mmCIF file of C-alpha atoms in Angstrom:
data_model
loop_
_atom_site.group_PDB
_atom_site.id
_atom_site.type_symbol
_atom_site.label_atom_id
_atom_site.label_comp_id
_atom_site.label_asym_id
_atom_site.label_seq_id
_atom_site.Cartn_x
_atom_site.Cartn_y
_atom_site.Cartn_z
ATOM 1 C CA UNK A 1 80.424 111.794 114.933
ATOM 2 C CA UNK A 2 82.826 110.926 112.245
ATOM 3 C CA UNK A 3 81.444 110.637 108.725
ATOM 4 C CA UNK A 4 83.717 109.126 105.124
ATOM 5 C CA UNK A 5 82.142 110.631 101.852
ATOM 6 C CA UNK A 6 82.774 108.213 99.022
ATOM 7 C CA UNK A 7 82.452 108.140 95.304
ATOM 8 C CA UNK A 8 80.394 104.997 93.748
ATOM 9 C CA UNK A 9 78.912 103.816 91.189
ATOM 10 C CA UNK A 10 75.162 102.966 91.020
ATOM 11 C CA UNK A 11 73.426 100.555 89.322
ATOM 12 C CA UNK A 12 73.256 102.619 85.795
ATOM 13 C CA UNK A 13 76.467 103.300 85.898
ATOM 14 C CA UNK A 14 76.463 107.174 87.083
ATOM 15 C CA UNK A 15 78.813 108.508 89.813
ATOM 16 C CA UNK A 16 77.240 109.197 93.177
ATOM 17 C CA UNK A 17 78.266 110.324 96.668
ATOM 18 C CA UNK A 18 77.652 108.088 99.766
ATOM 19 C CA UNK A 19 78.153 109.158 102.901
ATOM 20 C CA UNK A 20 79.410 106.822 105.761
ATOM 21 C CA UNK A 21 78.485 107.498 109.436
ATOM 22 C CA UNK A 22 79.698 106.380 112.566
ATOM 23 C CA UNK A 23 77.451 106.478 115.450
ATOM 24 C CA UNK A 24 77.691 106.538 118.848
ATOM 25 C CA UNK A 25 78.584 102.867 119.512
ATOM 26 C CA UNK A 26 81.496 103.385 117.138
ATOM 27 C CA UNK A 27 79.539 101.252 114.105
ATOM 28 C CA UNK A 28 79.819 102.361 110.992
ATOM 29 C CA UNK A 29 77.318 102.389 108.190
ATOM 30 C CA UNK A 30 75.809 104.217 105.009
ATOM 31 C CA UNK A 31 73.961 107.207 105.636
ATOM 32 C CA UNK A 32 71.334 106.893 103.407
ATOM 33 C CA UNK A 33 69.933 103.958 105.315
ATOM 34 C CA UNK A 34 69.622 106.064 108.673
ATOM 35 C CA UNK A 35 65.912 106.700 107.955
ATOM 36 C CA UNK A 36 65.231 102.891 107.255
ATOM 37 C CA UNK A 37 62.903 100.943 109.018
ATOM 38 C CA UNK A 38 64.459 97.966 108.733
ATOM 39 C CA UNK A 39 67.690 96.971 110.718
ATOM 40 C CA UNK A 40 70.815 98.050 108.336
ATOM 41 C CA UNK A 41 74.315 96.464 108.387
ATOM 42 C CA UNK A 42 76.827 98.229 110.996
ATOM 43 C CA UNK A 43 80.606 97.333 111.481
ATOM 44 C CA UNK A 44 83.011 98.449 113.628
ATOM 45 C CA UNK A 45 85.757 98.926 110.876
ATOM 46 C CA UNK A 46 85.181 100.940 107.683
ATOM 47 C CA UNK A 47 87.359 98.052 105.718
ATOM 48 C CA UNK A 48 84.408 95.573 106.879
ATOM 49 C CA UNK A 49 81.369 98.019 105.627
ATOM 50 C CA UNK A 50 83.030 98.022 102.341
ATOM 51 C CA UNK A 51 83.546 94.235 102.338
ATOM 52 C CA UNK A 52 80.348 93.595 102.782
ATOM 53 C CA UNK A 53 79.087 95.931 99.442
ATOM 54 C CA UNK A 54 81.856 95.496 97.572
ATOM 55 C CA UNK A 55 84.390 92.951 95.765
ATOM 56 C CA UNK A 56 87.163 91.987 97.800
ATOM 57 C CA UNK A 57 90.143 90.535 96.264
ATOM 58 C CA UNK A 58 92.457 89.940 98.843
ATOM 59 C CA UNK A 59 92.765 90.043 102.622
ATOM 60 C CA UNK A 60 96.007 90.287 105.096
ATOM 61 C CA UNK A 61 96.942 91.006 108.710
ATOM 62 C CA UNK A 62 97.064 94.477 108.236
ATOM 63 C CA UNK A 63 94.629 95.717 105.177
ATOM 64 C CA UNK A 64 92.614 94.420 102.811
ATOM 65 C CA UNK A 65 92.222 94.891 98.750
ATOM 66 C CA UNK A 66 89.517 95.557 97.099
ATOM 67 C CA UNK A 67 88.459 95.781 93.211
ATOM 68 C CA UNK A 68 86.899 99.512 91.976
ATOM 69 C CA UNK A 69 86.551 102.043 89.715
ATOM 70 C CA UNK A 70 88.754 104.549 89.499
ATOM 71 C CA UNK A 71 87.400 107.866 87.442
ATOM 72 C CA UNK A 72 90.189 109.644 85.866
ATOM 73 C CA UNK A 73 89.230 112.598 84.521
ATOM 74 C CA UNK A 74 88.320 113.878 81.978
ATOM 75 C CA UNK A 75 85.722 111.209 81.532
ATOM 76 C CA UNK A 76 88.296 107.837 81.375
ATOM 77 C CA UNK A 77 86.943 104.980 84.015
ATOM 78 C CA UNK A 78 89.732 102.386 84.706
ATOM 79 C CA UNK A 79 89.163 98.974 86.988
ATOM 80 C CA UNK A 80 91.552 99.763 89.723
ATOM 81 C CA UNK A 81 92.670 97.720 92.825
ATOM 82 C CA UNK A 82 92.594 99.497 95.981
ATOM 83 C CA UNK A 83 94.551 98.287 99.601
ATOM 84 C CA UNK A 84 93.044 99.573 102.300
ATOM 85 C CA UNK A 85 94.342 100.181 106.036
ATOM 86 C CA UNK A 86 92.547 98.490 108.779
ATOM 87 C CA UNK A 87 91.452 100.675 111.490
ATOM 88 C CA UNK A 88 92.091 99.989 115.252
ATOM 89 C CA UNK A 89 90.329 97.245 116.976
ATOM 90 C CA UNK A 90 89.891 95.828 120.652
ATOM 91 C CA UNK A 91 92.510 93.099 119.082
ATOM 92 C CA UNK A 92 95.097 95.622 117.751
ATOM 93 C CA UNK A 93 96.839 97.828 119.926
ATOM 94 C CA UNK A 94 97.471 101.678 118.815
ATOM 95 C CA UNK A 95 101.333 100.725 118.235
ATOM 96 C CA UNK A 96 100.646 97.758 116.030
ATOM 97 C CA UNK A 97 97.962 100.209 113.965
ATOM 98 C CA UNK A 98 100.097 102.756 113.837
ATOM 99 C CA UNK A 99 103.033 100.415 111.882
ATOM 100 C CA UNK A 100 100.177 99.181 109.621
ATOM 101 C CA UNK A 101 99.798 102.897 108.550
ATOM 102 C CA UNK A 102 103.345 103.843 108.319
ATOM 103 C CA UNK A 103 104.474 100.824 106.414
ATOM 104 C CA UNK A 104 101.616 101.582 103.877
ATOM 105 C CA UNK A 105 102.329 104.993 103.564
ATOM 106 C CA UNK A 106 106.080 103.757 102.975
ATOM 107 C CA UNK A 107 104.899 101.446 100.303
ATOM 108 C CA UNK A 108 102.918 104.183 98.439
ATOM 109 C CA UNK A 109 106.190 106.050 98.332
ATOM 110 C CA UNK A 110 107.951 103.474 97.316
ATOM 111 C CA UNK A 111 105.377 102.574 94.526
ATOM 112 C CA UNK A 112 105.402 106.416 93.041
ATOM 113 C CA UNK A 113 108.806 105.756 91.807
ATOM 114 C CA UNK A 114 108.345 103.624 89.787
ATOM 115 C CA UNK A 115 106.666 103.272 85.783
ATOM 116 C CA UNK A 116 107.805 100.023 83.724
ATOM 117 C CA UNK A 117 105.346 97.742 82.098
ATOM 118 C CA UNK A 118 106.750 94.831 84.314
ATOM 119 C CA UNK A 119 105.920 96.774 87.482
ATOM 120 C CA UNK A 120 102.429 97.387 89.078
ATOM 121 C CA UNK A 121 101.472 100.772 88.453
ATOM 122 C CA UNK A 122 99.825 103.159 91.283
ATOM 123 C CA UNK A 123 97.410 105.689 90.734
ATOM 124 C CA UNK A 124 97.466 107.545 94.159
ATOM 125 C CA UNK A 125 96.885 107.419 98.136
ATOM 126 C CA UNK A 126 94.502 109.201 100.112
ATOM 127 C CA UNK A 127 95.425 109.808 103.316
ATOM 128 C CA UNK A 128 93.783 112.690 104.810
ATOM 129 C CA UNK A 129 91.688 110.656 107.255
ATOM 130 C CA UNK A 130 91.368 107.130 107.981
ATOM 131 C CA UNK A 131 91.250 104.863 106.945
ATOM 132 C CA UNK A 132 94.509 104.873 104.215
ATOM 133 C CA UNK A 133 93.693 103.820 100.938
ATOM 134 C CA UNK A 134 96.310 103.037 97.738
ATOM 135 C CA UNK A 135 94.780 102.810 94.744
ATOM 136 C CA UNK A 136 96.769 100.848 92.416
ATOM 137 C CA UNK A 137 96.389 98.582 88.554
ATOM 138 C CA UNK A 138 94.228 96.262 89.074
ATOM 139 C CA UNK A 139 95.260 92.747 87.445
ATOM 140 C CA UNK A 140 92.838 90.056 86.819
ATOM 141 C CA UNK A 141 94.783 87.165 85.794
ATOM 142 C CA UNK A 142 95.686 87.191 89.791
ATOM 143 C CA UNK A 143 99.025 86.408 91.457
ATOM 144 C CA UNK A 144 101.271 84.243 89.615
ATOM 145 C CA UNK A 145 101.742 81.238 92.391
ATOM 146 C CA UNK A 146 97.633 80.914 92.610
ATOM 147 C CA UNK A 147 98.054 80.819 88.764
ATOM 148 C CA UNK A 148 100.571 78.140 88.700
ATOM 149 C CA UNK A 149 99.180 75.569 90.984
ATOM 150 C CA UNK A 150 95.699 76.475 89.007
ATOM 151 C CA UNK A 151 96.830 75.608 85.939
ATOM 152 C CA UNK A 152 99.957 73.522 86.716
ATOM 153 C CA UNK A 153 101.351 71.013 83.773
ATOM 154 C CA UNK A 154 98.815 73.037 81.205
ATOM 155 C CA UNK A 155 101.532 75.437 81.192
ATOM 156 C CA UNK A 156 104.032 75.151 78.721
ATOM 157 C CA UNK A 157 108.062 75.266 79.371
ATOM 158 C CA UNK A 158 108.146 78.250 76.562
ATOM 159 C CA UNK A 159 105.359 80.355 78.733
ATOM 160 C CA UNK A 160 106.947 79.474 82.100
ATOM 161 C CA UNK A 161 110.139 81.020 80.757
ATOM 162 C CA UNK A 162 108.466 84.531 79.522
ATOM 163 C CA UNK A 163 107.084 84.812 83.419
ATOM 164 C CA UNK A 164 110.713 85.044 84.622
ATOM 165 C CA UNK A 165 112.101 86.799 81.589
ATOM 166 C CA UNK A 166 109.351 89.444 82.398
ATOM 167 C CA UNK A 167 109.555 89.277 85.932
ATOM 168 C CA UNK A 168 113.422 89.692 85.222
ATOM 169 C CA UNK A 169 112.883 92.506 83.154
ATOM 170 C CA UNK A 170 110.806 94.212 86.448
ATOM 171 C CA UNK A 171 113.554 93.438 88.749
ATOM 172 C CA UNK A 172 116.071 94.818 86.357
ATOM 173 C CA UNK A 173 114.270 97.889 86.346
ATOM 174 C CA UNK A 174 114.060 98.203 90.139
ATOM 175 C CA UNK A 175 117.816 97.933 90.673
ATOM 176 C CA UNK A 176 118.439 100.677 88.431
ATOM 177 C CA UNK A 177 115.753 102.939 90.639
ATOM 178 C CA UNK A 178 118.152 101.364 93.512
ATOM 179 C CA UNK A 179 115.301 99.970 94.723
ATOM 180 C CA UNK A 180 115.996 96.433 96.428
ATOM 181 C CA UNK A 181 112.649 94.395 96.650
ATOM 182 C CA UNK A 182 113.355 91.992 99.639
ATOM 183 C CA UNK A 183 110.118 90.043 98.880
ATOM 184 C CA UNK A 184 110.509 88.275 95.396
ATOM 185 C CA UNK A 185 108.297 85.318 95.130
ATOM 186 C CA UNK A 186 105.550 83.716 93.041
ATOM 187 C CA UNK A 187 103.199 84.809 94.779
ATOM 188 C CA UNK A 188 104.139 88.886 94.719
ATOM 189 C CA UNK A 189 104.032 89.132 91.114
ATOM 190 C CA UNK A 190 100.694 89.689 89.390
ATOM 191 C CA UNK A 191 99.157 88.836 85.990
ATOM 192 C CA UNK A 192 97.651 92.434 83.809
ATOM 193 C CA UNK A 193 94.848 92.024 81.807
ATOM 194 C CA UNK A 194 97.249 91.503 78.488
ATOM 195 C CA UNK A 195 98.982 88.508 80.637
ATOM 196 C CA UNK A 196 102.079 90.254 81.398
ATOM 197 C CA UNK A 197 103.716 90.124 84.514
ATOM 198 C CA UNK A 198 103.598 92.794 86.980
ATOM 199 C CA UNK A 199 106.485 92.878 90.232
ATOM 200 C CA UNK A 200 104.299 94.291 92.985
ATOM 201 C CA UNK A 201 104.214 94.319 97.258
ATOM 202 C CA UNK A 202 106.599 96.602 98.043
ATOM 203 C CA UNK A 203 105.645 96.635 101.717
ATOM 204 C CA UNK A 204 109.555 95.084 102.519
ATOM 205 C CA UNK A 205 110.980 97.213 99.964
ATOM 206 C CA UNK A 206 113.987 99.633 100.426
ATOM 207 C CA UNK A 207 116.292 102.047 98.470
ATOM 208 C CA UNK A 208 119.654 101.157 98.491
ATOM 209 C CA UNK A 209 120.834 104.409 100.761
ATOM 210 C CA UNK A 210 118.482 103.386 103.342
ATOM 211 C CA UNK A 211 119.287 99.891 103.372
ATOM 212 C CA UNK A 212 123.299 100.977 103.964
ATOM 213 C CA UNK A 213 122.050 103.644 106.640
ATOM 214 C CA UNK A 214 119.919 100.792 108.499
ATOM 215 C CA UNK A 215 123.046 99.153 108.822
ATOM 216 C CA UNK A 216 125.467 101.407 109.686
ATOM 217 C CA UNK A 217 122.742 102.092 113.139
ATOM 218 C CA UNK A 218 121.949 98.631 113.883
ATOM 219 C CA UNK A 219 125.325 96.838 113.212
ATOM 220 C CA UNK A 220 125.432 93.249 115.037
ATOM 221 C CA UNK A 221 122.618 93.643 116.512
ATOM 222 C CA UNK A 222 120.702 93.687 113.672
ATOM 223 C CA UNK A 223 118.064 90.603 113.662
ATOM 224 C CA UNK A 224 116.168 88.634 110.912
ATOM 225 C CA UNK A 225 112.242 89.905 109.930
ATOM 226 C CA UNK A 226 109.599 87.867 111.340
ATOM 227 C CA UNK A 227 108.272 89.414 108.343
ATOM 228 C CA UNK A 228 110.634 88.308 105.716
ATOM 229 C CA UNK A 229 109.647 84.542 104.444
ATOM 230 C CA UNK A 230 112.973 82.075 105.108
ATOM 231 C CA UNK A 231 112.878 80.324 101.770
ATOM 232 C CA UNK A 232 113.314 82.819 99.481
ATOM 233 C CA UNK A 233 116.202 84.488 101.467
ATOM 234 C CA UNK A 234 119.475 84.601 100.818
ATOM 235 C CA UNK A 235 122.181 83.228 103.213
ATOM 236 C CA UNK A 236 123.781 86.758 103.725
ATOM 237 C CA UNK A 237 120.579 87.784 104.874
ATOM 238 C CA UNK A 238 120.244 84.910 107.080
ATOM 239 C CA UNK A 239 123.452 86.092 109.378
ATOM 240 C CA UNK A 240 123.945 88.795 111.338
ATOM 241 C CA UNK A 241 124.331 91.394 110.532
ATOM 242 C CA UNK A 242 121.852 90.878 107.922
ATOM 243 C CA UNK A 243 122.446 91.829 104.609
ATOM 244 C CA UNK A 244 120.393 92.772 101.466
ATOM 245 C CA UNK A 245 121.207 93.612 98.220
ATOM 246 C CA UNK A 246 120.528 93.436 94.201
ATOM 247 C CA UNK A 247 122.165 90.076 94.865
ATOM 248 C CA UNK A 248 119.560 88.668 97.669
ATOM 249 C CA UNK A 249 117.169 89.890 94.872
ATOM 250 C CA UNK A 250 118.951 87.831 92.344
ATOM 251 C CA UNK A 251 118.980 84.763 94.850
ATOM 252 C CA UNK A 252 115.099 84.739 95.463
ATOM 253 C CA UNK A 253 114.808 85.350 91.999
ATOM 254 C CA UNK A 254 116.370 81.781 91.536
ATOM 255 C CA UNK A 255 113.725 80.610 93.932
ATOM 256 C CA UNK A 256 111.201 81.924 92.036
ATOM 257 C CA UNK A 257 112.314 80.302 89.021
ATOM 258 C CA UNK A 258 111.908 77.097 91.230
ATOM 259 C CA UNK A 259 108.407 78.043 91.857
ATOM 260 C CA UNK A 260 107.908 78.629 88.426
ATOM 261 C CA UNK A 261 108.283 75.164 87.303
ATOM 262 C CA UNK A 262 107.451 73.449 90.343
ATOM 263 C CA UNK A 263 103.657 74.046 89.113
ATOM 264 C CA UNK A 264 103.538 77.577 92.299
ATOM 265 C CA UNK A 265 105.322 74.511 94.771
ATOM 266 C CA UNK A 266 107.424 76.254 97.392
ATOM 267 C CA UNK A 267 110.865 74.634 98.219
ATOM 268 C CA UNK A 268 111.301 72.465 101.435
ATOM 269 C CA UNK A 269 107.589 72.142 101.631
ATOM 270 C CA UNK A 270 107.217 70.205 104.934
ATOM 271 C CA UNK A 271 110.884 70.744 106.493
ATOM 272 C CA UNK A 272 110.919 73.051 109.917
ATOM 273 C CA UNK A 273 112.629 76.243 109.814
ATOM 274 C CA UNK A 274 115.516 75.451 111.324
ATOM 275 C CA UNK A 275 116.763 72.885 108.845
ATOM 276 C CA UNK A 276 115.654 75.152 105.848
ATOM 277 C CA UNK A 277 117.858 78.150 107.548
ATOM 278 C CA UNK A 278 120.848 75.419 107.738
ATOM 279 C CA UNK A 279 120.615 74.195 104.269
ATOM 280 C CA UNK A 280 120.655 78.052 102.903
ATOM 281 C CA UNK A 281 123.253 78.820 104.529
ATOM 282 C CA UNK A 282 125.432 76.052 103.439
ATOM 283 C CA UNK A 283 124.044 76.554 99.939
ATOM 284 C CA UNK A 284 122.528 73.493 99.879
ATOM 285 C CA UNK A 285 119.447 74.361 97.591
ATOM 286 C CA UNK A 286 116.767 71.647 96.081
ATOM 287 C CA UNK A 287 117.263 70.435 92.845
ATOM 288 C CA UNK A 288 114.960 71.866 90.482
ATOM 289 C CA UNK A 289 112.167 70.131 89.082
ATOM 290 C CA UNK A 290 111.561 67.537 86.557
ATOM 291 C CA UNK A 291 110.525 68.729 83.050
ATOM 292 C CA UNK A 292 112.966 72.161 84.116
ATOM 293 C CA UNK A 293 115.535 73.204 80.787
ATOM 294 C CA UNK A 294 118.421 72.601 80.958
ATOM 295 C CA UNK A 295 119.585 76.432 80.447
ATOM 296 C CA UNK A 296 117.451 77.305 83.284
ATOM 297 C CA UNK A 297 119.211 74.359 85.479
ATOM 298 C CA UNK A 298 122.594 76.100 84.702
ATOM 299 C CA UNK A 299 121.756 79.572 85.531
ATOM 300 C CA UNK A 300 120.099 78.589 88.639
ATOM 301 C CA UNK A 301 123.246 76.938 89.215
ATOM 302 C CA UNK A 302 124.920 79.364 88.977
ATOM 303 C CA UNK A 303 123.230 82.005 90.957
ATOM 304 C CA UNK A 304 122.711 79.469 93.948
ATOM 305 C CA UNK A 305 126.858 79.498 94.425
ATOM 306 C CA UNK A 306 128.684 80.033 97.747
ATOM 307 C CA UNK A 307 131.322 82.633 97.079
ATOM 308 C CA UNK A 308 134.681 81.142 98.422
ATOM 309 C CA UNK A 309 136.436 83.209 101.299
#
């Protein structure tokens, strides 16, 4: 049967190897508790074995993220986050499972590109054997929208301006790599352990050249994400055929900015999809909030602008 070897620390600190099996029922579980007496933990997915020894930091509909140790050699041991792939289930189809892998293994890519202090930083993927694991900075300040409706009016107009100047400075960065992010938002940009801000999630991103191919093949036909959340689009991307570019960025960016002093408050909070589709389109965006600068009022202004023609 199938066995993972992983590296761990133990209680005092020094690096051992654990062995995961999977036995005939298809349950996974350390090896070094084969011998017990005592019942020992089994789970059908290796994400859910390491859930239950280890911290996990975030979960999603694909993978989950964990917090661990990552030991660079020669003897430098760096906190690291790492995202791993869930495995097939009775309640995932091979299809769906198979997307979940490809789409991470995209991101990795994606992520390898890229150094700038104002982007997260990956270490590496292993994917040799399932399940698919990205190990990436870990950040423990969290995602900036959790941090924002945390800490809401504490936050001073001076700080809430140096998250979107640095979150700026990250998204300037990634249009030079052509990279277009597709997925702006409060809630994709994370807080390092010095408190600067860190553009990360690059599951929707693209290059530019693939973006312009995509189009080219799908033409008309070419339908809005599921994936892609409506109120940080743009209204090109919101028509068909859809479009993306360093401007969409540049729009959600603006959204973000409402986010930002909104206290991590999305836009159109209650309103159904439909009518939040209609009002991008038309360019009829929310005014933004109470206690917002005045500079920042104009330059959402003007990004949120319907070009004439």
């Amino acid at each position: 049967m199938p066995e993972i070897v992983v590296s761990v620390l133990n209680d005092r600190k020094e690096l051992v190897n654990l062995t995961i099996k999977c036995d005939n029922n298809r349950l996974w579980h350390l090896g070094v508790l084969r011998r017990s007496t005592k019942p020992i933990p089994k789970f059908p997915q290796v994400a859910e074995l390491i859930n239950y020894y280890k911290d996990l930091l975030g979960r999603g509909n694909f993978c989950n993220v964990y917090k661990g140790i990552y030991n660079r050699p020669p003897d430098e041991k760096i906190v690291v986050a790492v995202k791993i792939c869930h495995e097939g289930s009775a309640s995932r189809g091979f299809q769906e499972t198979k997307e979940a892998r490809d789409q991470m293994l995209s991101e990795a890519q994606m992520m390898s590109y890229y150094v700038h202090n104002h982007v997260i930083e990956m270490f590496g993927v292993a994917c040799d054997h399932p399940p698919i694991l990205i190990v990436m900075e870990y950040c423990p300040g969290g995602d900036l929208q959790s941090h924002l409706k945390r800490m809401k009016e504490a936050i001073e107009a001076g700080e809430r301006l140096i998250y979107s100047l640095e979150a700026a400075r990250g998204m300037r960065y990634l249009h030079k790599k052509n990279c277009i992010h597709r997925d702006l938002a409060a809630r994709n940009c994370l807080i390092s352990a010095r408190g600067q801000m860190k553009i990360a999630d690059f599951g929707l991103s693209k290059l530019v050249n693939d973006l312009e191919k995509a189009d080219a093949e799908q033409g008309e036909s070419n339908e809005p994400s599921p994936q892609i959340p409506l109120r940080w689009m743009a209204p090109e991307s919101l028509r068909r055929p859809m479009k993306f570019s360093t401007k969409s960025d540049v729009w959600s960016f603006a959204v973000m900015m409402y986010e930002i002093f909104n206290c991590g408050l999305k836009p159109w909070p209650d309103d159904p999809p439909k009518k939040i589709a209609t009002a991008i389109r038309k360019c009829h965006m929310p005014p933004m909030p109470d206690g917002t600068p005045e500079e920042v009022k104009t330059l959402v202004s003007q990004i949120w602008l319907k070009k004439k023609g």
